[in-house]
XYZ file of C-alpha atoms in Angstrom:
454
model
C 3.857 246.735 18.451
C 1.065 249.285 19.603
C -2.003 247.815 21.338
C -4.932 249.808 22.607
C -6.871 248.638 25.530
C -10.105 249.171 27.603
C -11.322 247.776 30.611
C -15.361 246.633 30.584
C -17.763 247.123 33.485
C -19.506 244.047 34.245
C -21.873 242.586 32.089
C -23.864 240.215 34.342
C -26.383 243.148 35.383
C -27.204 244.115 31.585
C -27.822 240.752 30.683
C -29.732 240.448 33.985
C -31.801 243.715 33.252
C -32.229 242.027 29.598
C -33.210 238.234 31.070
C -35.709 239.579 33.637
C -39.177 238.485 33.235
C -41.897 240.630 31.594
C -42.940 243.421 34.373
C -39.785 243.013 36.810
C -37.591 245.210 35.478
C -38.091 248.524 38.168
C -38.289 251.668 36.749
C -35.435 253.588 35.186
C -33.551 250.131 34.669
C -33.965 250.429 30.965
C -32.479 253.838 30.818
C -29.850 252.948 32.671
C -28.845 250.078 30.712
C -29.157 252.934 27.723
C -26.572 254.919 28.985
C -24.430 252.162 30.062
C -24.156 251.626 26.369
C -24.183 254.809 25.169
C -21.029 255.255 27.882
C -19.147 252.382 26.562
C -19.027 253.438 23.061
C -18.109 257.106 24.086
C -15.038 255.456 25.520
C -13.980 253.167 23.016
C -14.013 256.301 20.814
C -12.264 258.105 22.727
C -9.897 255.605 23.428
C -9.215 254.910 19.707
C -8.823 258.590 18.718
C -6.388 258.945 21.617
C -4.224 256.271 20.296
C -4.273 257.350 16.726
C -3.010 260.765 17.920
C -0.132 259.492 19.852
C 0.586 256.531 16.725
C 0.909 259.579 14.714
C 2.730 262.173 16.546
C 5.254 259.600 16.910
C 9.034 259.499 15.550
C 11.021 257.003 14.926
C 13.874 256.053 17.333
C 16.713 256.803 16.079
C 15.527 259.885 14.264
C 17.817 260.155 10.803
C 18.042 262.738 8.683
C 15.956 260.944 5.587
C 12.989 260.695 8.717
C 13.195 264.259 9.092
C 13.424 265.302 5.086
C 10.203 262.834 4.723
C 8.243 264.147 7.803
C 8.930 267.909 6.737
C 7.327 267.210 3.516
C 3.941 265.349 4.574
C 3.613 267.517 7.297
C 4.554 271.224 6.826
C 1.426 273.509 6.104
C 3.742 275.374 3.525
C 4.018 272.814 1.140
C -0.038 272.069 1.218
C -0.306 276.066 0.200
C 2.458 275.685 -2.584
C 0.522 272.495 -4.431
C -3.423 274.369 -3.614
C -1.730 277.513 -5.156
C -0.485 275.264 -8.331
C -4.005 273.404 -8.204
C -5.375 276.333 -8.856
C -3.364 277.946 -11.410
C -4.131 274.722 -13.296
C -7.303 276.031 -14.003
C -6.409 278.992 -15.512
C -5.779 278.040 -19.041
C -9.379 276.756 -19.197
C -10.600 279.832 -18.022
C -9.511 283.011 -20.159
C -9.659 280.970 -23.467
C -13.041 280.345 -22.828
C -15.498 282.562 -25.285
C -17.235 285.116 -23.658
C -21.201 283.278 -22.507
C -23.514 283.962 -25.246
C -26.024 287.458 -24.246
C -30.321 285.802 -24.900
C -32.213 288.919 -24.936
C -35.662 289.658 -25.540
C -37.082 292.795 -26.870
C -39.531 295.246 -27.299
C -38.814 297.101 -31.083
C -41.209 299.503 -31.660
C -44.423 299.844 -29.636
C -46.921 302.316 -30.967
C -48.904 304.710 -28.362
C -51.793 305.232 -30.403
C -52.419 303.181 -33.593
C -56.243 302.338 -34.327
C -56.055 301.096 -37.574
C -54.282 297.931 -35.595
C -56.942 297.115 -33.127
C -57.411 293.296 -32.121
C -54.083 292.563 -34.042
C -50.698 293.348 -33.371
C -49.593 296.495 -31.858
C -46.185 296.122 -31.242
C -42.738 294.861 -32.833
C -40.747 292.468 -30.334
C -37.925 289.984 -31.005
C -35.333 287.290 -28.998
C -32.768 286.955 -29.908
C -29.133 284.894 -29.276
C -25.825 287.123 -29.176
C -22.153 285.549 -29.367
C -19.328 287.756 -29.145
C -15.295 286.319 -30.259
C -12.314 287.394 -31.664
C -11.160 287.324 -34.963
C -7.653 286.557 -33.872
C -5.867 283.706 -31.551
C -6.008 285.807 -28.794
C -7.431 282.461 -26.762
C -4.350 280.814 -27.756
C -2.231 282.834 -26.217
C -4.046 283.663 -23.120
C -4.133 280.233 -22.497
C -0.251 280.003 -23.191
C 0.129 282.551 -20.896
C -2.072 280.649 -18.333
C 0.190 277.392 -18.890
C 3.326 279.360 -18.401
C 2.111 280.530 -15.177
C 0.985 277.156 -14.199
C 4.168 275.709 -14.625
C 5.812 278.833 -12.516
C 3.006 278.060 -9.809
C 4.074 273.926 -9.980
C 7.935 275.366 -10.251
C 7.848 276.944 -7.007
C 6.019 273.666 -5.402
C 9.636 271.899 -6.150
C 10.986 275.017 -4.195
C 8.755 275.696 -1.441
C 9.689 271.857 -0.454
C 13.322 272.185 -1.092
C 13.224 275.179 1.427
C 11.065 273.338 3.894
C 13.182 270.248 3.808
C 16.454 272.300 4.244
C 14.969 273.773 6.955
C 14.304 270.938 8.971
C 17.719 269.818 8.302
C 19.386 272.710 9.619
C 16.971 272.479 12.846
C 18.214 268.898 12.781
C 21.751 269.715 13.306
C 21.547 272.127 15.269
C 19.642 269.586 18.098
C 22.679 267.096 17.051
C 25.588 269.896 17.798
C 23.555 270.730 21.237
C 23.242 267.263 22.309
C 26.643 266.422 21.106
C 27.849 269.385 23.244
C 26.332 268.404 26.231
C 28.628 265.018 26.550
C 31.576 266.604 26.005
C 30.753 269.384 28.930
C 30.323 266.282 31.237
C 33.244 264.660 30.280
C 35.080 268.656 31.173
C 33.412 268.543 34.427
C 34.494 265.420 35.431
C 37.772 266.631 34.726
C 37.573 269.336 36.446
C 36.500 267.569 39.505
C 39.628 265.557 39.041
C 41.707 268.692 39.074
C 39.844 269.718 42.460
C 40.556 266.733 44.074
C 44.049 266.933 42.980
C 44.622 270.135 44.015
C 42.929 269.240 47.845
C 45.272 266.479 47.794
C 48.299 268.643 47.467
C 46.365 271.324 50.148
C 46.605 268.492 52.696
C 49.716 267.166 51.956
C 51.275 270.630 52.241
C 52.816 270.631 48.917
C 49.511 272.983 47.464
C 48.011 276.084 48.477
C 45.018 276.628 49.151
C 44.432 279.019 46.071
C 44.690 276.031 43.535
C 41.667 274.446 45.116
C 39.558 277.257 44.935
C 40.551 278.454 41.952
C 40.155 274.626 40.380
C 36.692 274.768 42.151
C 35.702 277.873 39.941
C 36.580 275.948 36.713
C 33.822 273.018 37.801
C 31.418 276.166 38.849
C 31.864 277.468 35.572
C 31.449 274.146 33.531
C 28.306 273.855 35.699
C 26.667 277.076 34.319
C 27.640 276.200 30.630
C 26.216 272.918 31.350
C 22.719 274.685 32.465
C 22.710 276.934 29.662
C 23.490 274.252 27.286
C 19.882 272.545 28.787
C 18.769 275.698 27.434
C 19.726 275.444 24.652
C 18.554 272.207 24.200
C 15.178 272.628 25.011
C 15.109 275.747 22.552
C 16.405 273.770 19.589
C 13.711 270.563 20.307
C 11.158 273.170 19.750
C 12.389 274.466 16.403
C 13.101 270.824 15.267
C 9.313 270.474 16.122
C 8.144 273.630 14.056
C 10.304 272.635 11.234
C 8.822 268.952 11.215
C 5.002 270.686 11.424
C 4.568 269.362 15.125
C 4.000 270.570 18.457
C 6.723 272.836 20.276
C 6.932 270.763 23.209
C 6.456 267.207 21.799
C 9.392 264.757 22.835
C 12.698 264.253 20.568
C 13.751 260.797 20.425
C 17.839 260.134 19.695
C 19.291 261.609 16.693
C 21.352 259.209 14.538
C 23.684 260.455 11.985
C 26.932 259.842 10.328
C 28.777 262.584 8.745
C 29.623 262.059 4.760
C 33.369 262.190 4.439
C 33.012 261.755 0.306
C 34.437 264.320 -1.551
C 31.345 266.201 -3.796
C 31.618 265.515 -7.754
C 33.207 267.455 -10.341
C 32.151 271.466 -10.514
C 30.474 270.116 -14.669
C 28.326 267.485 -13.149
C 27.075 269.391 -10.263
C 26.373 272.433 -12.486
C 24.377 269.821 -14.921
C 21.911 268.720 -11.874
C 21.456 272.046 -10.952
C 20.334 273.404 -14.400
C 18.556 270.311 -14.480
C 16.754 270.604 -11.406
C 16.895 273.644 -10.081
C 13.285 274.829 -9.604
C 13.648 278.454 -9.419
C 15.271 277.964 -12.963
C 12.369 276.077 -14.237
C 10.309 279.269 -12.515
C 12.156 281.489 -14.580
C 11.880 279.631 -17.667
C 8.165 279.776 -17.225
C 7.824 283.706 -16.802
C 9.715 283.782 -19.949
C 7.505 281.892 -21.759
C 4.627 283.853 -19.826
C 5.857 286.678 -21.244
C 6.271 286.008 -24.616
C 3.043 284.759 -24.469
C 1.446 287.989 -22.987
C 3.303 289.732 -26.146
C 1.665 288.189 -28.377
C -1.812 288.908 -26.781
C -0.958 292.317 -26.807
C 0.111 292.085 -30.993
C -3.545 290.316 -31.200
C -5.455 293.491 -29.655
C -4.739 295.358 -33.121
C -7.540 293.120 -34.719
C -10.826 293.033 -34.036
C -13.705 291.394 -32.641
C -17.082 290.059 -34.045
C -20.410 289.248 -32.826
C -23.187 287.625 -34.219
C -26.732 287.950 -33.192
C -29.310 285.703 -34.263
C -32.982 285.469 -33.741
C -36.691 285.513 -34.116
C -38.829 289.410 -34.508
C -42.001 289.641 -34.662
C -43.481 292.889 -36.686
C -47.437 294.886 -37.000
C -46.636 294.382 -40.954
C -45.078 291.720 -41.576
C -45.647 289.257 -38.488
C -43.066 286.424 -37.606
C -39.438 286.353 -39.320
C -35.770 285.562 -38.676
C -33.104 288.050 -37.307
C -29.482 287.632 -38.421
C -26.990 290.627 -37.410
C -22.681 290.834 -37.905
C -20.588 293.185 -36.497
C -16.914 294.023 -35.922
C -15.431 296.037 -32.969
C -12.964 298.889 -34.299
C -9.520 299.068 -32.668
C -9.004 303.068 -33.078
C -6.962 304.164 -30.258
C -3.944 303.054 -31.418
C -1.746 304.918 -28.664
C -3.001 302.723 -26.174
C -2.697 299.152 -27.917
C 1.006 300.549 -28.952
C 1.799 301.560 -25.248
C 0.181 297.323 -24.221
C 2.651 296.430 -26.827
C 5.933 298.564 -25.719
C 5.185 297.751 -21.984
C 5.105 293.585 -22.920
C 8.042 293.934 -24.902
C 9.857 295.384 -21.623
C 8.683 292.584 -19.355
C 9.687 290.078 -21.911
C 13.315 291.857 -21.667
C 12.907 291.152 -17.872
C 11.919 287.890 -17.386
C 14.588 287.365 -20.177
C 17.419 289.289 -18.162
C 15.977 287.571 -14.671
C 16.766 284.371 -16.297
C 20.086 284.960 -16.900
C 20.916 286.387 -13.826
C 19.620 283.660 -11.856
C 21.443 281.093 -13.308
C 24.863 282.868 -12.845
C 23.422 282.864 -8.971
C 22.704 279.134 -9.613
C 26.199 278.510 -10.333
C 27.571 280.774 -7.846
C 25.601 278.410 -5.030
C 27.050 275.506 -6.299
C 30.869 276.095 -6.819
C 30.637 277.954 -3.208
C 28.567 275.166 -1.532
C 31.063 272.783 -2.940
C 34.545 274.303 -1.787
C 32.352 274.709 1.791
C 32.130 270.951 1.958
C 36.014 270.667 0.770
C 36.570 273.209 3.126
C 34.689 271.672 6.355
C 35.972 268.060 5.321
C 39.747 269.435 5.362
C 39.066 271.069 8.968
C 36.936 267.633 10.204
C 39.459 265.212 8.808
C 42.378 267.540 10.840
C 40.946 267.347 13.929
C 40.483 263.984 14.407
C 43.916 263.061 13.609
C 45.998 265.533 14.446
C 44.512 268.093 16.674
C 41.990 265.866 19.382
C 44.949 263.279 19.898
C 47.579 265.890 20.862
C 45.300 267.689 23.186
C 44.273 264.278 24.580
C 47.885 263.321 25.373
C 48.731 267.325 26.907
C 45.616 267.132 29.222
C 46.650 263.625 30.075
C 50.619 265.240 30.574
C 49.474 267.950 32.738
C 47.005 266.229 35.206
C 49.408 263.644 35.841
C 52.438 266.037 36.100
C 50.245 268.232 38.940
C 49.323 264.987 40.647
C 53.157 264.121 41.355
C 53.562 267.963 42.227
C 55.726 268.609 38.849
C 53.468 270.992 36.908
C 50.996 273.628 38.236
C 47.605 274.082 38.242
C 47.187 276.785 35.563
C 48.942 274.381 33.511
C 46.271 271.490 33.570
C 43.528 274.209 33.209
C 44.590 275.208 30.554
C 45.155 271.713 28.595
C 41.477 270.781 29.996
C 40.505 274.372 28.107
C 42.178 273.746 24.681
C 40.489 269.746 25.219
C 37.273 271.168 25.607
C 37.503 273.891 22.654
C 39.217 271.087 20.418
C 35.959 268.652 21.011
C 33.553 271.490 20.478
C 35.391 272.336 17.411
C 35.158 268.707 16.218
C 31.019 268.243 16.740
C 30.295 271.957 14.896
C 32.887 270.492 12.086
C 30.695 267.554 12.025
C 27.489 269.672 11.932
C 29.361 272.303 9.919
C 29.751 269.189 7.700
C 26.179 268.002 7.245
C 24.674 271.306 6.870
C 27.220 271.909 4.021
C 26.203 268.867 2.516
C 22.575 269.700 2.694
C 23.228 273.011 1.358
C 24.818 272.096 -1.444
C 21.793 269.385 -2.096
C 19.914 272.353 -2.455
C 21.886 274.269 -4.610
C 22.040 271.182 -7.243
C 18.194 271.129 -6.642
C 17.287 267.818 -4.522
C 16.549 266.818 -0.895
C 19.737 264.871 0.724
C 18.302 261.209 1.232
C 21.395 258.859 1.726
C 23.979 261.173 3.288
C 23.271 259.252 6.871
C-alpha cells in the first residue's frame, strides 16, 4: 500500500485572521493569509506529483521476465515511433486516390482597346469558370493499393520493432541475472579460500607447513577479491542497460530478479516452422512490398491512357451577352520511351520484392531450426552439470581441503579443486542464462514475445 502524506501549519491563526472583527485585522494580515494558501496548495502539488513519479518508476519485487517483456513495450520510445510511423501511413490510401481539387478561375477573354461603337455597354468578354481534371483509367485504384500495401509493411514492422525491443530487454535481463548469480558463487570461493589460508597457517605453526603455502593461499583470496570488485562492476554496468532497455533511468534501482530456467524440450521443427510463417512479421513485411509492387505495376500499365478535364462555366460576351461554357479535353500520352522505361523499371522491383520474399523465409527457417538445436544444445550442457559435473567437483574440493587439513595432500592440490569448483558453478549460471536467452531467441524466431517461460 502507497500513502502520500503532508504535514499542515496551524490553522488557528487563519481562522483567527478570518474571525477578527471588522477593522482589527493589521495591515498585510490578509496577504499573508493569501500566501499561506497559495503555499499550501503549491505543496500538496508538489507532493502528489512526487509520488506519482516514484508509483511509476517503480518495479515489481521480484522482477520476472513477463514484467520486463510488458514494461519494454509500454515504455520504450521505439515502439511509440513504429505505431506514429504506421498511423501515418494509414493515411496514405486516402490521399493519392483523391482527384486532383477542382481549378475556379475567372477571366478576362477579349478586351478591346478602342471600340466606340460599344460605349455605355459592354466592352469586354469575361467568363468563370469550374475546371476538374481525372483519369480515364483506375489509376486511383491502384495508388491506393499501393498505399494499403505499404500500410500494412509500416503496421508489419510495428510487430517487429516490439519483438526486437522486447528481446532486448530480455537479453539485458539475463545478463543482470548471470552477474548477480556470479557474485554468490565468488563469495562462496572466497570463503573457501579463507579456509585454505587458515589451513595452511595452521600447518605453518604446527611445523608441518611452510610458510610458502600461506602466502601463496593468501594470493588466491587476493585474487578472488579483485574478481569480486570487478564483478560490482559489472553489476552496476548491466543495471544500467536493464534500465535503457526497460525505457528508464540509468541509475534507477533494480529490485531481485526471479526466474526459473525452462527445462522443456522445444516442439517439433513442422510446428515451429508453422508459427513462424504465421507470425513472423518481417514475412508479413515482405508480403506487403510484394503486393506494393504489383500494385505500383499496374499504375505504371495505367500511365499509357489518358487523362480528361472538364471545364464548365458562365462567359459573358460584347455580342452576345450572358451564356454557358462547357469544354472536354484529353491529355496525350506521346512519349512512349518514358512510360515503357516506368513500366520495365516496376516490373524489376516486382522481381525483387518477389525474390526478397523468398529469401527471407529460407532465413526464417534457418533462425528457427538453429535457435532450436541451441536450446537442445544448452539443455544437454545444463542438465550435465548439475548431475554429473557440480557433484564431482563438490566431493574433490571437499577431498582435498580435508586431505591438506590432516597434512595428506598439498596445497596446490586444494587450489586447484576450489578452481575447477568455481569454473564448474560459473559454467552452470551462464548455462542457465545461456538457457533463457536461447529460449527467448527462439520466441523470436517463431515470431512472439516469451510470456510463461518463468
Amino acid at each position: 500500500m502507497l500513502r502520500f502524506g503532508i504535514a499542515l501549519p496551524p490553522i488557528a491563526p487563519w481562522l483567527s485572521r478570518f474571525n477578527a472583527p471588522r477593522g482589527s485585522v493589521k495591515e498585510g494580515g490578509i496577504l499573508s493569509c493569501r500566501l499561506h494558501i497559495r503555499s499550501f496548495i503549491f505543496l500538496l502539488s508538489a507532493s502528489c506529483a512526487a509520488g506519482s513519479a516514484i508509483a511509476e518508476s517503480m518495479l515489481p519485487d521480484p522482477l520476472k521476465l513477463i514484467d520486463v517483456t510488458a514494461i519494454a513495450l509500454g515504455s520504450r520510445p521505439e515502439v511509440l515511433v513504429a505505431k506514429a510511423r504506421a498511423e501515418a501511413a494509414a493515411q496514405r490510401p486516402n490521399i493519392v486516390s483523391a482527384l486532383e481539387d477542382p481549378m475556379i478561375s475567372a477571366s478576362i477573354d477579349h478586351y478591346p482597346y478602342n471600340n466606340p461603337m460599344m460605349e455605355g455597354g459592354r466592352r469586354y468578354n469575361k467568363s468563370f469558370a469550374i475546371e476538374q481534371k481525372f483519369p480515364l483509367s483506375r489509376v486511383r485504384a491502384h495508388r491506393a493499393d499501393a498505399a494499403r500495401a505499404e500500410a500494412d509493411r509500416a503496421k508489419a514492422l510495428v510487430a517487429g520493432t516490439e519483438l526486437d525491443v522486447v528481446l532486448d530487454a530480455q537479453r539485458s535481463f539475463f545478463m543482470l541475472y548471470e552477474r548477480r548469480r556470479m557474485k554468490g558463487v565468488i563469495e562462496e570461493q572466497i570463503s573457501l579460500a579463507r579456509q585454505l589460508v587458515s589451513a595452511a597457517a595452521s600447518r605453518y605453526s604446527s611445523g608441518s607447513g611452510v610458510q610458502a603455502d600461506v602466502l601463496r593461499a593468501e594470493v588466491e583470496v587476493a585474487r578472488l577479491r579483485a574478481e569480486q570488485q570487478s564483478l560490482a562492476a559489472q553489476i552496476r554496468a548491466a543495471e544500467v542497460m536493464l534500465n535503457v532497455s526497460l525505457g528508464r533511468s540509468e541509475q534507477e534501482a533494480i529490485p531481485a530478479l526471479q526466474y526459473k530456467p525452462n527445462r522443456e524440450e522445444p516442439g517439433p521443427d513442422a510446428n515451429l516452422l508453422d508459427q513462424a510463417f504465421s507470425n513472423r512479421p518481417e514475412l508479413a513485411a515482405g508480403v506487403a512490398e510484394v503486393a506494393k509492387s504489383k500494385a505500383d505495376l499496374e499504375v505504371m500499365r495505367t500511365m499509357y491512357k489518358p487523362m480528361a478535364m472538364i471545364r464548365i462555366g458562365e462567359a459573358s460576351t460584347m455580342a452576345e451577352g450572358r451564356g454557358a461554357m462547357f469544354m472536354i479535353g484529353v491529355s496525350v500520352p506521346l512519349w512512349r520511351e518514358r512510360l515503357d522505361a516506368g513500366v520495365t523499371e516496376a516490373q524489376a522491383m516486382q522481381r525483387m520484392a518477389d525474390a526478397d520474399l523468398d529469401s527471407m523465409r529460407r532465413m526464417v527457417a534457418g533462425e528457427v531450426l538453429a535457435g532450436r538445436e541451441k536450446v537442445n544444445a544448452v539443455r544437454t550442457q545444463l542438465r550435465a552439470l548439475e548431475s554429473e559435473v557440480l557433484p564431482r567437483a563438490l566431493i574433490a574440493v571437499d577431498s582435498s581441503l580435508a586431505g591438506y587439513a590432516s597434512g595428506k595432500g598439498s596445497l596446490v592440490a586444494a587450489i586447484e579443486s576450489a578452481r575447477a569448483l568455481w569454473s564448474v558453478q560459473a559454467e552452470l549460471i551462464m548455462a542457465e542464462s545461456a538457457l533463457g536467452e536461447a529460449w527467448v531467441r527462439l520466441d523470436r524466431a517463431i515470431g512472439k514475445a516469451q510470456e510463461n517461460k518463468q
